[in-house]
Amino acid sequence: AQRVTQPEKLLSVFKGAPVELKCNYSYSGSPELFWYVQYSRQRLQLLLRHISRESIKGFTADLNKGETSFHLKKPFAQEEDSAMYYCALRGSQGNLIFGKGTKLSVKP
Amino acid sequence: DGGITQSPKYLFRKEGQNVTLSCEQNLNHDAMYWYRQDPGQGLRLIYYSQIVNDFQKGDIAEGYSVSREKKESFPLTVTSAQKNPTAFYLCASSTTPPGVGYTFGSGTRLTVV
């Protein structure tokens, strides 16, 4: 089965604290994973892809095939990071399979 | 300015009526997708199309229909058979094969009254 699991519905941290949004996947084969973000009143947009190994807005995510995880991390959270975050897996048909999302709230 | 446009932004429908949501893109993308977004449910795939005049059912296609007569357009019809149509609907497009992922529209919020 192809599946993405985001175990936390809501994650609340204080400004300046580290943040880790968890994502686990189920996929037979070589996975391609993404993180999407949806800020309030904005459209869903790509944050980063595992194949590009980039850091966007201070966020990084490393694919761990042994643990089938693709957790999103940032060492120092900012208030403007407050948003809905979705982990996604490219399915065998090419379509993206999304997790249920985690709402990140960064408190001042 | 390239992008993907969904209209209308808000839509109200009476029970028993069909309603069609518009999705247009000028990105020259071959593939287009419809997702339904509900609180706590994430994004669930309704239908997708990888080429003109062809489309496939997603995970929750019952009560919905689509057409893909033009590359730029992928309208979604929510029929009276859809038991719980009130939701936020997102359209997306991508290259084939998908390169950098999807480009999303701004969504249509459908409310059944």
PDB file of C-alpha atoms in Angstrom:
ATOM      1  CA  ALA A   1       0.000   0.000   0.000  1.00  0.00           C
ATOM      2  CA  GLN A   2       1.089   3.545  -0.714  1.00  0.00           C
ATOM      3  CA  ARG A   3       0.455   5.725   2.273  1.00  0.00           C
ATOM      4  CA  VAL A   4       1.682   8.825   4.090  1.00  0.00           C
ATOM      5  CA  THR A   5       1.246   9.210   7.824  1.00  0.00           C
ATOM      6  CA  GLN A   6       1.580  12.455   9.734  1.00  0.00           C
ATOM      7  CA  PRO A   7       0.967  11.474  13.342  1.00  0.00           C
ATOM      8  CA  GLU A   8       0.504  14.961  14.765  1.00  0.00           C
ATOM      9  CA  LYS A   9      -2.573  17.026  13.919  1.00  0.00           C
ATOM     10  CA  LEU A  10      -1.262  20.022  15.810  1.00  0.00           C
ATOM     11  CA  LEU A  11       2.210  21.016  16.903  1.00  0.00           C
ATOM     12  CA  SER A  12       2.679  24.055  19.094  1.00  0.00           C
ATOM     13  CA  VAL A  13       6.116  25.523  19.885  1.00  0.00           C
ATOM     14  CA  PHE A  14       7.519  28.791  21.106  1.00  0.00           C
ATOM     15  CA  LYS A  15       9.437  31.156  18.867  1.00  0.00           C
ATOM     16  CA  GLY A  16      13.099  30.191  18.711  1.00  0.00           C
ATOM     17  CA  ALA A  17      12.479  26.574  19.691  1.00  0.00           C
ATOM     18  CA  PRO A  18      13.391  23.698  17.374  1.00  0.00           C
ATOM     19  CA  VAL A  19      10.577  22.121  15.446  1.00  0.00           C
ATOM     20  CA  GLU A  20      10.186  18.686  13.866  1.00  0.00           C
ATOM     21  CA  LEU A  21       7.131  17.689  11.865  1.00  0.00           C
ATOM     22  CA  LYS A  22       6.966  13.956  11.468  1.00  0.00           C
ATOM     23  CA  CYS A  23       6.181  12.086   8.272  1.00  0.00           C
ATOM     24  CA  ASN A  24       6.300   8.347   7.647  1.00  0.00           C
ATOM     25  CA  TYR A  25       5.531   6.648   4.387  1.00  0.00           C
ATOM     26  CA  SER A  26       4.743   3.246   2.954  1.00  0.00           C
ATOM     27  CA  TYR A  27       5.944   2.570  -0.577  1.00  0.00           C
ATOM     28  CA  SER A  28       7.576  -0.349  -2.354  1.00  0.00           C
ATOM     29  CA  GLY A  29      10.290   0.998  -4.566  1.00  0.00           C
ATOM     30  CA  SER A  30      12.283   4.191  -4.547  1.00  0.00           C
ATOM     31  CA  PRO A  31      10.091   6.920  -3.011  1.00  0.00           C
ATOM     32  CA  GLU A  32       9.897  10.535  -4.050  1.00  0.00           C
ATOM     33  CA  LEU A  33       8.766  12.777  -1.209  1.00  0.00           C
ATOM     34  CA  PHE A  34       7.686  16.370  -0.827  1.00  0.00           C
ATOM     35  CA  TRP A  35       6.656  18.839   1.823  1.00  0.00           C
ATOM     36  CA  TYR A  36       3.906  21.322   0.976  1.00  0.00           C
ATOM     37  CA  VAL A  37       2.872  24.305   3.078  1.00  0.00           C
ATOM     38  CA  GLN A  38      -0.361  26.274   3.235  1.00  0.00           C
ATOM     39  CA  TYR A  39      -0.199  29.633   4.979  1.00  0.00           C
ATOM     40  CA  SER A  40      -3.415  31.280   6.110  1.00  0.00           C
ATOM     41  CA  ARG A  41      -5.472  32.486   3.140  1.00  0.00           C
ATOM     42  CA  GLN A  42      -2.831  31.355   0.638  1.00  0.00           C
ATOM     43  CA  ARG A  43      -2.717  28.491  -1.783  1.00  0.00           C
ATOM     44  CA  LEU A  44      -0.873  25.284  -1.137  1.00  0.00           C
ATOM     45  CA  GLN A  45       2.730  25.556  -2.285  1.00  0.00           C
ATOM     46  CA  LEU A  46       5.766  23.341  -2.530  1.00  0.00           C
ATOM     47  CA  LEU A  47       8.228  23.796   0.333  1.00  0.00           C
ATOM     48  CA  LEU A  48      10.873  21.263  -0.569  1.00  0.00           C
ATOM     49  CA  ARG A  49      11.600  17.945  -2.288  1.00  0.00           C
ATOM     50  CA  HIS A  50      13.875  15.260  -0.984  1.00  0.00           C
ATOM     51  CA  ILE A  51      15.727  14.842  -4.273  1.00  0.00           C
ATOM     52  CA  SER A  52      16.905  18.440  -4.298  1.00  0.00           C
ATOM     53  CA  ARG A  53      18.322  18.222  -0.747  1.00  0.00           C
ATOM     54  CA  GLU A  54      17.777  21.927  -0.283  1.00  0.00           C
ATOM     55  CA  SER A  55      16.978  24.147   2.665  1.00  0.00           C
ATOM     56  CA  ILE A  56      14.019  26.447   2.199  1.00  0.00           C
ATOM     57  CA  LYS A  57      13.144  29.111   4.796  1.00  0.00           C
ATOM     58  CA  GLY A  58      15.487  27.294   7.174  1.00  0.00           C
ATOM     59  CA  PHE A  59      13.614  23.986   6.837  1.00  0.00           C
ATOM     60  CA  THR A  60      15.332  20.747   5.907  1.00  0.00           C
ATOM     61  CA  ALA A  61      14.083  17.204   5.484  1.00  0.00           C
ATOM     62  CA  ASP A  62      16.120  14.045   5.132  1.00  0.00           C
ATOM     63  CA  LEU A  63      14.826  10.852   3.636  1.00  0.00           C
ATOM     64  CA  ASN A  64      15.511   7.896   5.945  1.00  0.00           C
ATOM     65  CA  LYS A  65      14.712   4.752   3.992  1.00  0.00           C
ATOM     66  CA  GLY A  66      15.464   2.492   6.952  1.00  0.00           C
ATOM     67  CA  GLU A  67      12.839   4.201   9.085  1.00  0.00           C
ATOM     68  CA  THR A  68      10.653   5.120   6.066  1.00  0.00           C
ATOM     69  CA  SER A  69      10.558   8.685   7.307  1.00  0.00           C
ATOM     70  CA  PHE A  70      10.869  12.184   5.864  1.00  0.00           C
ATOM     71  CA  HIS A  71      10.640  14.459   8.879  1.00  0.00           C
ATOM     72  CA  LEU A  72      10.704  18.232   8.410  1.00  0.00           C
ATOM     73  CA  LYS A  73      12.999  20.140  10.738  1.00  0.00           C
ATOM     74  CA  LYS A  74      13.913  23.702  11.585  1.00  0.00           C
ATOM     75  CA  PRO A  75      16.340  24.610  14.368  1.00  0.00           C
ATOM     76  CA  PHE A  76      14.694  27.901  15.367  1.00  0.00           C
ATOM     77  CA  ALA A  77      10.995  28.370  14.662  1.00  0.00           C
ATOM     78  CA  GLN A  78       9.609  31.776  13.672  1.00  0.00           C
ATOM     79  CA  GLU A  79       6.054  33.068  14.067  1.00  0.00           C
ATOM     80  CA  GLU A  80       5.710  33.304  10.293  1.00  0.00           C
ATOM     81  CA  ASP A  81       6.246  29.541  10.096  1.00  0.00           C
ATOM     82  CA  SER A  82       2.760  29.031  11.501  1.00  0.00           C
ATOM     83  CA  ALA A  83       0.868  27.153   8.795  1.00  0.00           C
ATOM     84  CA  MET A  84      -0.523  23.817   7.717  1.00  0.00           C
ATOM     85  CA  TYR A  85       2.152  21.397   6.523  1.00  0.00           C
ATOM     86  CA  TYR A  86       1.506  18.392   4.305  1.00  0.00           C
ATOM     87  CA  CYS A  87       3.901  15.580   3.530  1.00  0.00           C
ATOM     88  CA  ALA A  88       3.354  13.956   0.129  1.00  0.00           C
ATOM     89  CA  LEU A  89       4.560  10.860  -1.694  1.00  0.00           C
ATOM     90  CA  ARG A  90       4.542  10.433  -5.454  1.00  0.00           C
ATOM     91  CA  GLY A  91       2.432   7.374  -6.175  1.00  0.00           C
ATOM     92  CA  SER A  92       3.093   4.777  -8.834  1.00  0.00           C
ATOM     93  CA  GLN A  93       0.612   6.513 -11.193  1.00  0.00           C
ATOM     94  CA  GLY A  94       2.387   9.845 -10.859  1.00  0.00           C
ATOM     95  CA  ASN A  95      -0.183  11.465  -8.595  1.00  0.00           C
ATOM     96  CA  LEU A  96       0.761  12.790  -5.160  1.00  0.00           C
ATOM     97  CA  ILE A  97      -0.514  11.004  -2.066  1.00  0.00           C
ATOM     98  CA  PHE A  98      -0.876  13.408   0.843  1.00  0.00           C
ATOM     99  CA  GLY A  99      -0.819  12.918   4.575  1.00  0.00           C
ATOM    100  CA  LYS A 100      -3.541  14.427   6.727  1.00  0.00           C
ATOM    101  CA  GLY A 101      -1.408  17.415   7.570  1.00  0.00           C
ATOM    102  CA  THR A 102       0.054  18.978  10.689  1.00  0.00           C
ATOM    103  CA  LYS A 103      -0.882  22.436  11.842  1.00  0.00           C
ATOM    104  CA  LEU A 104       2.168  24.220  13.196  1.00  0.00           C
ATOM    105  CA  SER A 105       1.551  27.033  15.634  1.00  0.00           C
ATOM    106  CA  VAL A 106       4.540  29.129  16.693  1.00  0.00           C
ATOM    107  CA  LYS A 107       3.833  31.210  19.762  1.00  0.00           C
ATOM    108  CA  PRO A 108       5.637  34.485  20.517  1.00  0.00           C
TER     109      PRO A 108
ATOM    110  CA  ASP B   1       1.456  35.407 -15.914  1.00  0.00           C
ATOM    111  CA  GLY B   2       1.306  31.619 -15.840  1.00  0.00           C
ATOM    112  CA  GLY B   3      -0.815  29.873 -13.321  1.00  0.00           C
ATOM    113  CA  ILE B   4      -3.854  27.831 -12.459  1.00  0.00           C
ATOM    114  CA  THR B   5      -7.212  29.456 -11.849  1.00  0.00           C
ATOM    115  CA  GLN B   6     -10.188  28.015 -10.029  1.00  0.00           C
ATOM    116  CA  SER B   7     -13.608  29.589 -10.113  1.00  0.00           C
ATOM    117  CA  PRO B   8     -15.756  30.481  -8.372  1.00  0.00           C
ATOM    118  CA  LYS B   9     -14.065  30.989  -5.018  1.00  0.00           C
ATOM    119  CA  TYR B  10     -17.304  30.293  -3.128  1.00  0.00           C
ATOM    120  CA  LEU B  11     -20.223  28.253  -4.375  1.00  0.00           C
ATOM    121  CA  PHE B  12     -23.548  27.438  -2.806  1.00  0.00           C
ATOM    122  CA  ARG B  13     -25.700  24.596  -3.994  1.00  0.00           C
ATOM    123  CA  LYS B  14     -29.104  23.343  -3.066  1.00  0.00           C
ATOM    124  CA  GLU B  15     -29.464  19.701  -2.219  1.00  0.00           C
ATOM    125  CA  GLY B  16     -30.228  17.598  -5.267  1.00  0.00           C
ATOM    126  CA  GLN B  17     -28.512  19.931  -7.729  1.00  0.00           C
ATOM    127  CA  ASN B  18     -25.418  19.265  -9.770  1.00  0.00           C
ATOM    128  CA  VAL B  19     -22.731  21.933  -9.780  1.00  0.00           C
ATOM    129  CA  THR B  20     -19.575  22.363 -11.866  1.00  0.00           C
ATOM    130  CA  LEU B  21     -16.290  23.760 -10.577  1.00  0.00           C
ATOM    131  CA  SER B  22     -13.927  25.322 -13.078  1.00  0.00           C
ATOM    132  CA  CYS B  23     -10.168  24.773 -13.287  1.00  0.00           C
ATOM    133  CA  GLU B  24      -8.035  26.391 -16.003  1.00  0.00           C
ATOM    134  CA  GLN B  25      -4.254  26.422 -16.389  1.00  0.00           C
ATOM    135  CA  ASN B  26      -1.914  28.166 -18.808  1.00  0.00           C
ATOM    136  CA  LEU B  27       1.224  26.368 -17.711  1.00  0.00           C
ATOM    137  CA  ASN B  28       1.124  23.930 -20.632  1.00  0.00           C
ATOM    138  CA  HIS B  29       0.931  21.078 -18.124  1.00  0.00           C
ATOM    139  CA  ASP B  30      -0.296  17.737 -19.385  1.00  0.00           C
ATOM    140  CA  ALA B  31      -1.575  16.440 -16.058  1.00  0.00           C
ATOM    141  CA  MET B  32      -4.359  17.878 -13.929  1.00  0.00           C
ATOM    142  CA  TYR B  33      -5.839  16.745 -10.628  1.00  0.00           C
ATOM    143  CA  TRP B  34      -8.785  17.361  -8.340  1.00  0.00           C
ATOM    144  CA  TYR B  35      -8.477  16.999  -4.580  1.00  0.00           C
ATOM    145  CA  ARG B  36     -10.924  17.440  -1.783  1.00  0.00           C
ATOM    146  CA  GLN B  37      -9.625  19.026   1.411  1.00  0.00           C
ATOM    147  CA  ASP B  38     -11.491  18.425   4.672  1.00  0.00           C
ATOM    148  CA  PRO B  39     -10.290  19.335   8.190  1.00  0.00           C
ATOM    149  CA  GLY B  40      -8.380  16.427   9.670  1.00  0.00           C
ATOM    150  CA  GLN B  41      -8.561  14.447   6.421  1.00  0.00           C
ATOM    151  CA  GLY B  42      -5.803  16.057   4.423  1.00  0.00           C
ATOM    152  CA  LEU B  43      -6.107  16.077   0.642  1.00  0.00           C
ATOM    153  CA  ARG B  44      -7.913  13.192  -0.982  1.00  0.00           C
ATOM    154  CA  LEU B  45      -7.693  12.568  -4.711  1.00  0.00           C
ATOM    155  CA  ILE B  46     -10.981  12.661  -6.614  1.00  0.00           C
ATOM    156  CA  TYR B  47      -9.944  12.382 -10.274  1.00  0.00           C
ATOM    157  CA  TYR B  48      -6.852  12.979 -12.332  1.00  0.00           C
ATOM    158  CA  SER B  49      -6.004  13.289 -16.004  1.00  0.00           C
ATOM    159  CA  GLN B  50      -2.598  12.810 -17.566  1.00  0.00           C
ATOM    160  CA  ILE B  51      -3.620  13.613 -21.126  1.00  0.00           C
ATOM    161  CA  VAL B  52      -6.488  15.188 -23.021  1.00  0.00           C
ATOM    162  CA  ASN B  53      -9.582  12.997 -23.389  1.00  0.00           C
ATOM    163  CA  ASP B  54      -8.412  10.614 -20.687  1.00  0.00           C
ATOM    164  CA  PHE B  55      -8.894  10.580 -16.921  1.00  0.00           C
ATOM    165  CA  GLN B  56      -8.801   8.146 -14.014  1.00  0.00           C
ATOM    166  CA  LYS B  57     -10.682   7.817 -10.759  1.00  0.00           C
ATOM    167  CA  GLY B  58      -8.907   8.672  -7.566  1.00  0.00           C
ATOM    168  CA  ASP B  59      -9.670   7.455  -4.068  1.00  0.00           C
ATOM    169  CA  ILE B  60     -13.036   9.188  -3.640  1.00  0.00           C
ATOM    170  CA  ALA B  61     -14.529   9.486  -7.141  1.00  0.00           C
ATOM    171  CA  GLU B  62     -18.083   8.433  -6.229  1.00  0.00           C
ATOM    172  CA  GLY B  63     -20.549  11.241  -6.799  1.00  0.00           C
ATOM    173  CA  TYR B  64     -18.159  13.238  -8.985  1.00  0.00           C
ATOM    174  CA  SER B  65     -17.511  13.457 -12.715  1.00  0.00           C
ATOM    175  CA  VAL B  66     -14.902  15.194 -14.865  1.00  0.00           C
ATOM    176  CA  SER B  67     -14.053  15.898 -18.472  1.00  0.00           C
ATOM    177  CA  ARG B  68     -10.786  16.790 -20.202  1.00  0.00           C
ATOM    178  CA  GLU B  69     -11.676  18.097 -23.649  1.00  0.00           C
ATOM    179  CA  LYS B  70      -8.892  20.676 -23.662  1.00  0.00           C
ATOM    180  CA  LYS B  71      -5.400  20.607 -22.219  1.00  0.00           C
ATOM    181  CA  GLU B  72      -6.047  23.832 -20.320  1.00  0.00           C
ATOM    182  CA  SER B  73      -9.309  22.841 -18.668  1.00  0.00           C
ATOM    183  CA  PHE B  74     -10.392  20.137 -16.207  1.00  0.00           C
ATOM    184  CA  PRO B  75     -13.868  20.913 -14.827  1.00  0.00           C
ATOM    185  CA  LEU B  76     -15.267  18.922 -11.916  1.00  0.00           C
ATOM    186  CA  THR B  77     -18.984  18.244 -11.553  1.00  0.00           C
ATOM    187  CA  VAL B  78     -20.302  17.480  -8.101  1.00  0.00           C
ATOM    188  CA  THR B  79     -23.454  15.487  -8.665  1.00  0.00           C
ATOM    189  CA  SER B  80     -26.475  14.990  -6.456  1.00  0.00           C
ATOM    190  CA  ALA B  81     -25.142  11.499  -5.764  1.00  0.00           C
ATOM    191  CA  GLN B  82     -22.320  12.907  -3.661  1.00  0.00           C
ATOM    192  CA  LYS B  83     -23.570  12.400  -0.112  1.00  0.00           C
ATOM    193  CA  ASN B  84     -21.415  14.968   1.635  1.00  0.00           C
ATOM    194  CA  PRO B  85     -20.358  17.578  -0.927  1.00  0.00           C
ATOM    195  CA  THR B  86     -19.655  20.486   1.411  1.00  0.00           C
ATOM    196  CA  ALA B  87     -15.862  20.846   1.279  1.00  0.00           C
ATOM    197  CA  PHE B  88     -12.924  22.784  -0.068  1.00  0.00           C
ATOM    198  CA  TYR B  89     -11.892  21.629  -3.546  1.00  0.00           C
ATOM    199  CA  LEU B  90      -8.384  22.044  -4.898  1.00  0.00           C
ATOM    200  CA  CYS B  91      -7.250  21.698  -8.490  1.00  0.00           C
ATOM    201  CA  ALA B  92      -3.603  21.122  -9.407  1.00  0.00           C
ATOM    202  CA  SER B  93      -1.512  20.576 -12.508  1.00  0.00           C
ATOM    203  CA  SER B  94       1.904  19.173 -13.283  1.00  0.00           C
ATOM    204  CA  THR B  95       4.186  18.155 -16.103  1.00  0.00           C
ATOM    205  CA  THR B  96       4.233  14.521 -17.184  1.00  0.00           C
ATOM    206  CA  PRO B  97       6.172  12.949 -15.633  1.00  0.00           C
ATOM    207  CA  PRO B  98       5.841  15.310 -12.680  1.00  0.00           C
ATOM    208  CA  GLY B  99       9.085  17.173 -12.199  1.00  0.00           C
ATOM    209  CA  VAL B 100       8.921  19.624  -9.353  1.00  0.00           C
ATOM    210  CA  GLY B 101       5.560  18.532  -8.062  1.00  0.00           C
ATOM    211  CA  TYR B 102       2.241  20.250  -8.453  1.00  0.00           C
ATOM    212  CA  THR B 103       1.037  23.789  -8.967  1.00  0.00           C
ATOM    213  CA  PHE B 104      -2.159  24.349  -7.024  1.00  0.00           C
ATOM    214  CA  GLY B 105      -5.119  26.604  -7.598  1.00  0.00           C
ATOM    215  CA  SER B 106      -6.543  28.760  -4.837  1.00  0.00           C
ATOM    216  CA  GLY B 107      -9.511  26.462  -4.306  1.00  0.00           C
ATOM    217  CA  THR B 108     -13.303  26.552  -4.363  1.00  0.00           C
ATOM    218  CA  ARG B 109     -15.336  26.273  -1.206  1.00  0.00           C
ATOM    219  CA  LEU B 110     -18.598  24.478  -1.922  1.00  0.00           C
ATOM    220  CA  THR B 111     -21.441  24.662   0.558  1.00  0.00           C
ATOM    221  CA  VAL B 112     -24.673  22.743   0.230  1.00  0.00           C
ATOM    222  CA  VAL B 113     -27.617  24.662   1.634  1.00  0.00           C
TER     223      VAL B 113
END
